[in-house]
CSV table of N, CA, C and O in Angstrom, one decimal:
chain,number,residue,atom,x,y,z
O,1,MET,N,-34.7,1.4,31.4
O,1,MET,CA,-34.9,1.2,30.0
O,1,MET,C,-33.6,1.4,29.4
O,1,MET,O,-33.2,0.7,28.5
O,2,ASN,N,-32.7,2.4,29.9
O,2,ASN,CA,-31.5,2.7,29.2
O,2,ASN,C,-30.5,1.5,29.3
O,2,ASN,O,-29.8,1.2,28.4
O,3,LEU,N,-30.5,1.0,30.5
O,3,LEU,CA,-29.6,-0.2,30.7
O,3,LEU,C,-30.0,-1.4,29.8
O,3,LEU,O,-29.2,-2.0,29.2
O,4,ARG,N,-31.3,-1.6,29.7
O,4,ARG,CA,-31.9,-2.7,28.9
O,4,ARG,C,-31.4,-2.5,27.3
O,4,ARG,O,-30.9,-3.3,26.7
O,5,ASN,N,-31.5,-1.3,26.9
O,5,ASN,CA,-31.2,-0.9,25.5
O,5,ASN,C,-29.7,-1.2,25.3
O,5,ASN,O,-29.3,-1.7,24.3
O,6,SER,N,-28.9,-0.8,26.3
O,6,SER,CA,-27.4,-1.0,26.3
O,6,SER,C,-27.0,-2.4,26.1
O,6,SER,O,-26.2,-2.8,25.3
O,7,ILE,N,-27.7,-3.2,26.9
O,7,ILE,CA,-27.5,-4.7,27.0
O,7,ILE,C,-28.0,-5.3,25.6
O,7,ILE,O,-27.3,-6.2,25.1
O,8,GLU,N,-29.1,-4.9,25.2
O,8,GLU,CA,-29.5,-5.4,23.8
O,8,GLU,C,-28.5,-5.0,22.7
O,8,GLU,O,-28.3,-5.9,21.9
O,9,ARG,N,-28.0,-3.8,22.7
O,9,ARG,CA,-27.1,-3.3,21.6
O,9,ARG,C,-25.9,-4.2,21.8
O,9,ARG,O,-25.2,-4.6,20.8
O,10,LEU,N,-25.4,-4.4,23.0
O,10,LEU,CA,-24.1,-5.3,23.2
O,10,LEU,C,-24.4,-6.7,22.7
O,10,LEU,O,-23.5,-7.2,22.1
O,11,GLY,N,-25.5,-7.2,23.0
O,11,GLY,CA,-25.8,-8.6,22.6
O,11,GLY,C,-25.9,-8.7,21.0
O,11,GLY,O,-25.4,-9.6,20.4
O,12,ALA,N,-26.5,-7.7,20.5
O,12,ALA,CA,-26.6,-7.6,19.0
O,12,ALA,C,-25.2,-7.5,18.3
O,12,ALA,O,-25.0,-8.1,17.3
O,13,LEU,N,-24.3,-6.7,18.9
O,13,LEU,CA,-23.0,-6.5,18.5
O,13,LEU,C,-22.2,-7.9,18.6
O,13,LEU,O,-21.5,-8.2,17.6
O,14,ALA,N,-22.4,-8.5,19.7
O,14,ALA,CA,-21.7,-9.9,19.9
O,14,ALA,C,-22.2,-10.9,18.8
O,14,ALA,O,-21.3,-11.6,18.2
O,15,ILE,N,-23.4,-10.9,18.5
O,15,ILE,CA,-24.0,-11.9,17.6
O,15,ILE,C,-23.5,-11.5,16.2
O,15,ILE,O,-23.1,-12.4,15.5
O,16,LYS,N,-23.5,-10.3,15.8
O,16,LYS,CA,-23.0,-9.8,14.6
O,16,LYS,C,-21.5,-10.2,14.4
O,16,LYS,O,-21.0,-10.7,13.3
O,17,LEU,N,-20.7,-10.0,15.4
O,17,LEU,CA,-19.2,-10.3,15.4
O,17,LEU,C,-19.0,-11.8,15.2
O,17,LEU,O,-18.3,-12.3,14.4
O,18,ILE,N,-19.8,-12.7,15.9
O,18,ILE,CA,-19.8,-14.1,15.8
O,18,ILE,C,-20.1,-14.5,14.4
O,18,ILE,O,-19.5,-15.3,13.7
O,19,LEU,N,-21.2,-13.9,13.8
O,19,LEU,CA,-21.6,-14.3,12.5
O,19,LEU,C,-20.5,-13.8,11.4
O,19,LEU,O,-20.2,-14.6,10.5
O,20,ASP,N,-20.0,-12.7,11.6
O,20,ASP,CA,-19.0,-12.2,10.7
O,20,ASP,C,-17.7,-13.0,10.7
O,20,ASP,O,-17.1,-13.4,9.7
O,21,LEU,N,-17.3,-13.4,11.9
O,21,LEU,CA,-16.2,-14.3,12.0
O,21,LEU,C,-16.4,-15.6,11.4
O,21,LEU,O,-15.5,-16.3,10.8
O,22,GLY,N,-17.6,-16.1,11.6
O,22,GLY,CA,-18.0,-17.4,10.9
O,22,GLY,C,-17.9,-17.4,9.4
O,22,GLY,O,-17.4,-18.3,8.8
O,23,GLN,N,-18.4,-16.3,8.8
O,23,GLN,CA,-18.3,-16.1,7.5
O,23,GLN,C,-16.9,-16.0,6.9
O,23,GLN,O,-16.6,-16.6,5.9
O,24,PHE,N,-16.1,-15.3,7.7
O,24,PHE,CA,-14.7,-15.2,7.4
O,24,PHE,C,-14.0,-16.5,7.4
O,24,PHE,O,-13.2,-16.9,6.5
O,25,GLY,N,-14.4,-17.3,8.5
O,25,GLY,CA,-13.7,-18.6,8.7
O,25,GLY,C,-14.1,-19.6,7.5
O,25,GLY,O,-13.3,-20.3,6.9
O,26,MET,N,-15.4,-19.5,7.0
O,26,MET,CA,-15.8,-20.3,5.9
O,26,MET,C,-15.1,-20.0,4.6
O,26,MET,O,-14.7,-20.7,3.8
O,27,PHE,N,-15.1,-18.6,4.4
O,27,PHE,CA,-14.3,-18.2,3.2
O,27,PHE,C,-12.9,-18.6,3.2
O,27,PHE,O,-12.4,-19.1,2.2
O,28,SER,N,-12.2,-18.5,4.3
O,28,SER,CA,-10.8,-18.8,4.5
O,28,SER,C,-10.6,-20.4,4.3
O,28,SER,O,-9.7,-20.8,3.5
O,29,LEU,N,-11.6,-21.2,4.8
O,29,LEU,CA,-11.4,-22.6,4.6
O,29,LEU,C,-11.7,-22.9,3.0
O,29,LEU,O,-10.9,-23.7,2.5
O,30,ARG,N,-12.6,-22.3,2.5
O,30,ARG,CA,-12.8,-22.6,1.0
O,30,ARG,C,-11.6,-22.1,0.2
O,30,ARG,O,-11.2,-22.8,-0.8
O,31,MET,N,-11.0,-21.0,0.6
O,31,MET,CA,-9.9,-20.5,-0.1
O,31,MET,C,-8.7,-21.4,0.0
O,31,MET,O,-8.1,-21.8,-1.0
O,32,PHE,N,-8.5,-21.9,1.2
O,32,PHE,CA,-7.3,-22.8,1.4
O,32,PHE,C,-7.5,-24.2,0.7
O,32,PHE,O,-6.6,-24.8,0.2
O,33,THR,N,-8.8,-24.6,0.6
O,33,THR,CA,-9.0,-26.0,0.0
O,33,THR,C,-8.9,-25.8,-1.4
O,33,THR,O,-8.4,-26.8,-2.2
O,34,ASN,N,-9.4,-24.7,-2.0
O,34,ASN,CA,-9.5,-24.6,-3.5
O,34,ASN,C,-8.1,-24.3,-4.1
O,34,ASN,O,-7.8,-24.5,-5.2
O,35,PHE,N,-7.3,-23.5,-3.4
O,35,PHE,CA,-6.0,-23.0,-3.8
O,35,PHE,C,-4.9,-23.6,-3.1
O,35,PHE,O,-3.8,-23.1,-2.9
O,36,GLY,N,-4.9,-25.0,-2.8
O,36,GLY,CA,-4.0,-25.7,-2.1
O,36,GLY,C,-2.7,-25.7,-2.8
O,36,GLY,O,-1.6,-25.6,-2.3
O,37,ALA,N,-2.8,-25.9,-4.2
O,37,ALA,CA,-1.5,-26.1,-5.0
O,37,ALA,C,-0.8,-24.7,-5.0
O,37,ALA,O,0.4,-24.9,-5.0
O,38,GLY,N,-1.4,-23.7,-5.0
O,38,GLY,CA,-0.7,-22.5,-4.9
O,38,GLY,C,0.1,-22.2,-3.7
O,38,GLY,O,1.2,-21.6,-3.7
O,39,PHE,N,-0.4,-22.8,-2.6
O,39,PHE,CA,0.2,-22.6,-1.3
O,39,PHE,C,1.4,-23.7,-1.2
O,39,PHE,O,2.4,-23.3,-0.6
O,40,ARG,N,1.2,-24.8,-1.9
O,40,ARG,CA,2.3,-25.8,-1.9
O,40,ARG,C,3.4,-25.3,-2.7
O,40,ARG,O,4.6,-25.6,-2.5
O,41,LEU,N,3.1,-24.7,-3.8
O,41,LEU,CA,4.1,-24.1,-4.8
O,41,LEU,C,4.4,-22.6,-4.5
O,41,LEU,O,4.5,-21.9,-5.4
O,42,TYR,N,4.5,-22.2,-3.2
O,42,TYR,CA,4.6,-20.8,-2.9
O,42,TYR,C,5.8,-20.1,-3.6
O,42,TYR,O,5.6,-19.0,-4.1
O,43,PRO,N,6.9,-20.7,-3.7
O,43,PRO,CA,8.1,-20.0,-4.3
O,43,PRO,C,7.8,-19.7,-5.8
O,43,PRO,O,8.1,-18.6,-6.3
O,44,LEU,N,7.1,-20.6,-6.5
O,44,LEU,CA,6.7,-20.4,-7.9
O,44,LEU,C,5.6,-19.3,-8.0
O,44,LEU,O,5.6,-18.5,-9.0
O,45,THR,N,4.7,-19.4,-7.1
O,45,THR,CA,3.7,-18.3,-7.0
O,45,THR,C,4.3,-17.0,-6.9
O,45,THR,O,3.9,-16.0,-7.7
O,46,ILE,N,5.2,-16.8,-6.0
O,46,ILE,CA,5.9,-15.5,-5.8
O,46,ILE,C,6.7,-15.1,-7.0
O,46,ILE,O,6.6,-13.8,-7.4
O,47,LYS,N,7.4,-16.0,-7.7
O,47,LYS,CA,8.1,-15.7,-8.9
O,47,LYS,C,7.2,-15.1,-10.0
O,47,LYS,O,7.4,-14.3,-10.7
O,48,GLN,N,6.0,-15.8,-10.1
O,48,GLN,CA,5.0,-15.4,-11.1
O,48,GLN,C,4.4,-14.1,-10.8
O,48,GLN,O,4.3,-13.2,-11.7
O,49,ILE,N,4.1,-13.7,-9.6
O,49,ILE,CA,3.7,-12.5,-9.2
O,49,ILE,C,4.6,-11.4,-9.6
O,49,ILE,O,4.4,-10.3,-10.1
O,50,VAL,N,5.9,-11.6,-9.2
O,50,VAL,CA,7.0,-10.6,-9.5
O,50,VAL,C,7.2,-10.4,-11.0
O,50,VAL,O,7.2,-9.3,-11.5
O,51,PHE,N,7.1,-11.5,-11.8
O,51,PHE,CA,7.3,-11.5,-13.1
O,51,PHE,C,6.1,-10.6,-13.8
O,51,PHE,O,6.4,-9.7,-14.6
O,52,VAL,N,4.9,-10.9,-13.4
O,52,VAL,CA,3.9,-10.2,-14.0
O,52,VAL,C,3.9,-8.7,-13.5
O,52,VAL,O,3.6,-7.8,-14.4
O,53,GLY,N,4.2,-8.4,-12.4
O,53,GLY,CA,4.3,-7.0,-11.8
O,53,GLY,C,5.4,-6.3,-12.5
O,53,GLY,O,5.1,-5.2,-12.9
O,54,ASN,N,6.5,-6.9,-12.8
O,54,ASN,CA,7.6,-6.2,-13.5
O,54,ASN,C,7.2,-5.9,-14.9
O,54,ASN,O,7.5,-4.8,-15.5
O,55,TYR,N,6.6,-6.8,-15.6
O,55,TYR,CA,6.2,-6.6,-17.0
O,55,TYR,C,5.1,-5.6,-17.1
O,55,TYR,O,5.0,-4.8,-18.0
O,56,SER,N,4.2,-5.6,-16.1
O,56,SER,CA,3.1,-4.6,-16.1
O,56,SER,C,3.8,-3.1,-16.0
O,56,SER,O,3.3,-2.3,-16.6
O,57,LEU,N,4.8,-3.1,-15.1
O,57,LEU,CA,5.3,-1.8,-14.9
O,57,LEU,C,6.1,-1.2,-16.2
O,57,LEU,O,6.0,-0.1,-16.5
O,58,VAL,N,6.7,-2.2,-16.9
O,58,VAL,CA,7.4,-1.8,-18.1
O,58,VAL,C,6.3,-1.3,-19.2
O,58,VAL,O,6.4,-0.3,-19.8
O,59,ILE,N,5.1,-2.0,-19.3
O,59,ILE,CA,4.2,-1.7,-20.2
O,59,ILE,C,3.5,-0.3,-19.8
O,59,ILE,O,3.2,0.6,-20.6
O,60,ILE,N,3.4,-0.1,-18.4
O,60,ILE,CA,2.8,1.3,-18.1
O,60,ILE,C,3.8,2.4,-18.4
O,60,ILE,O,3.4,3.4,-18.8
O,61,LEU,N,5.1,2.2,-18.2
O,61,LEU,CA,6.2,3.2,-18.4
O,61,LEU,C,6.3,3.5,-19.9
O,61,LEU,O,6.4,4.6,-20.3
O,62,VAL,N,6.1,2.5,-20.8
O,62,VAL,CA,6.3,2.7,-22.2
O,62,VAL,C,5.0,3.4,-22.8
O,62,VAL,O,5.2,4.2,-23.7
O,63,SER,N,3.9,3.2,-22.3
O,63,SER,CA,2.7,3.7,-22.8
O,63,SER,C,2.4,5.2,-22.3
O,63,SER,O,3.0,6.1,-22.1
């Protein structure tokens, strides 16, 4: 019985891992298709993130 339970737990873990990876894959696919312009314009995206981050830091320091 102990060996059977171990095999059942291993199988359940494998199925959960496959399902989780599948969900992550679908999320990644949707993210890349919906935000394609952001990845094509990568340098501009980085500039904008730095700009917003720097001004947020100034606002935090002043307040």
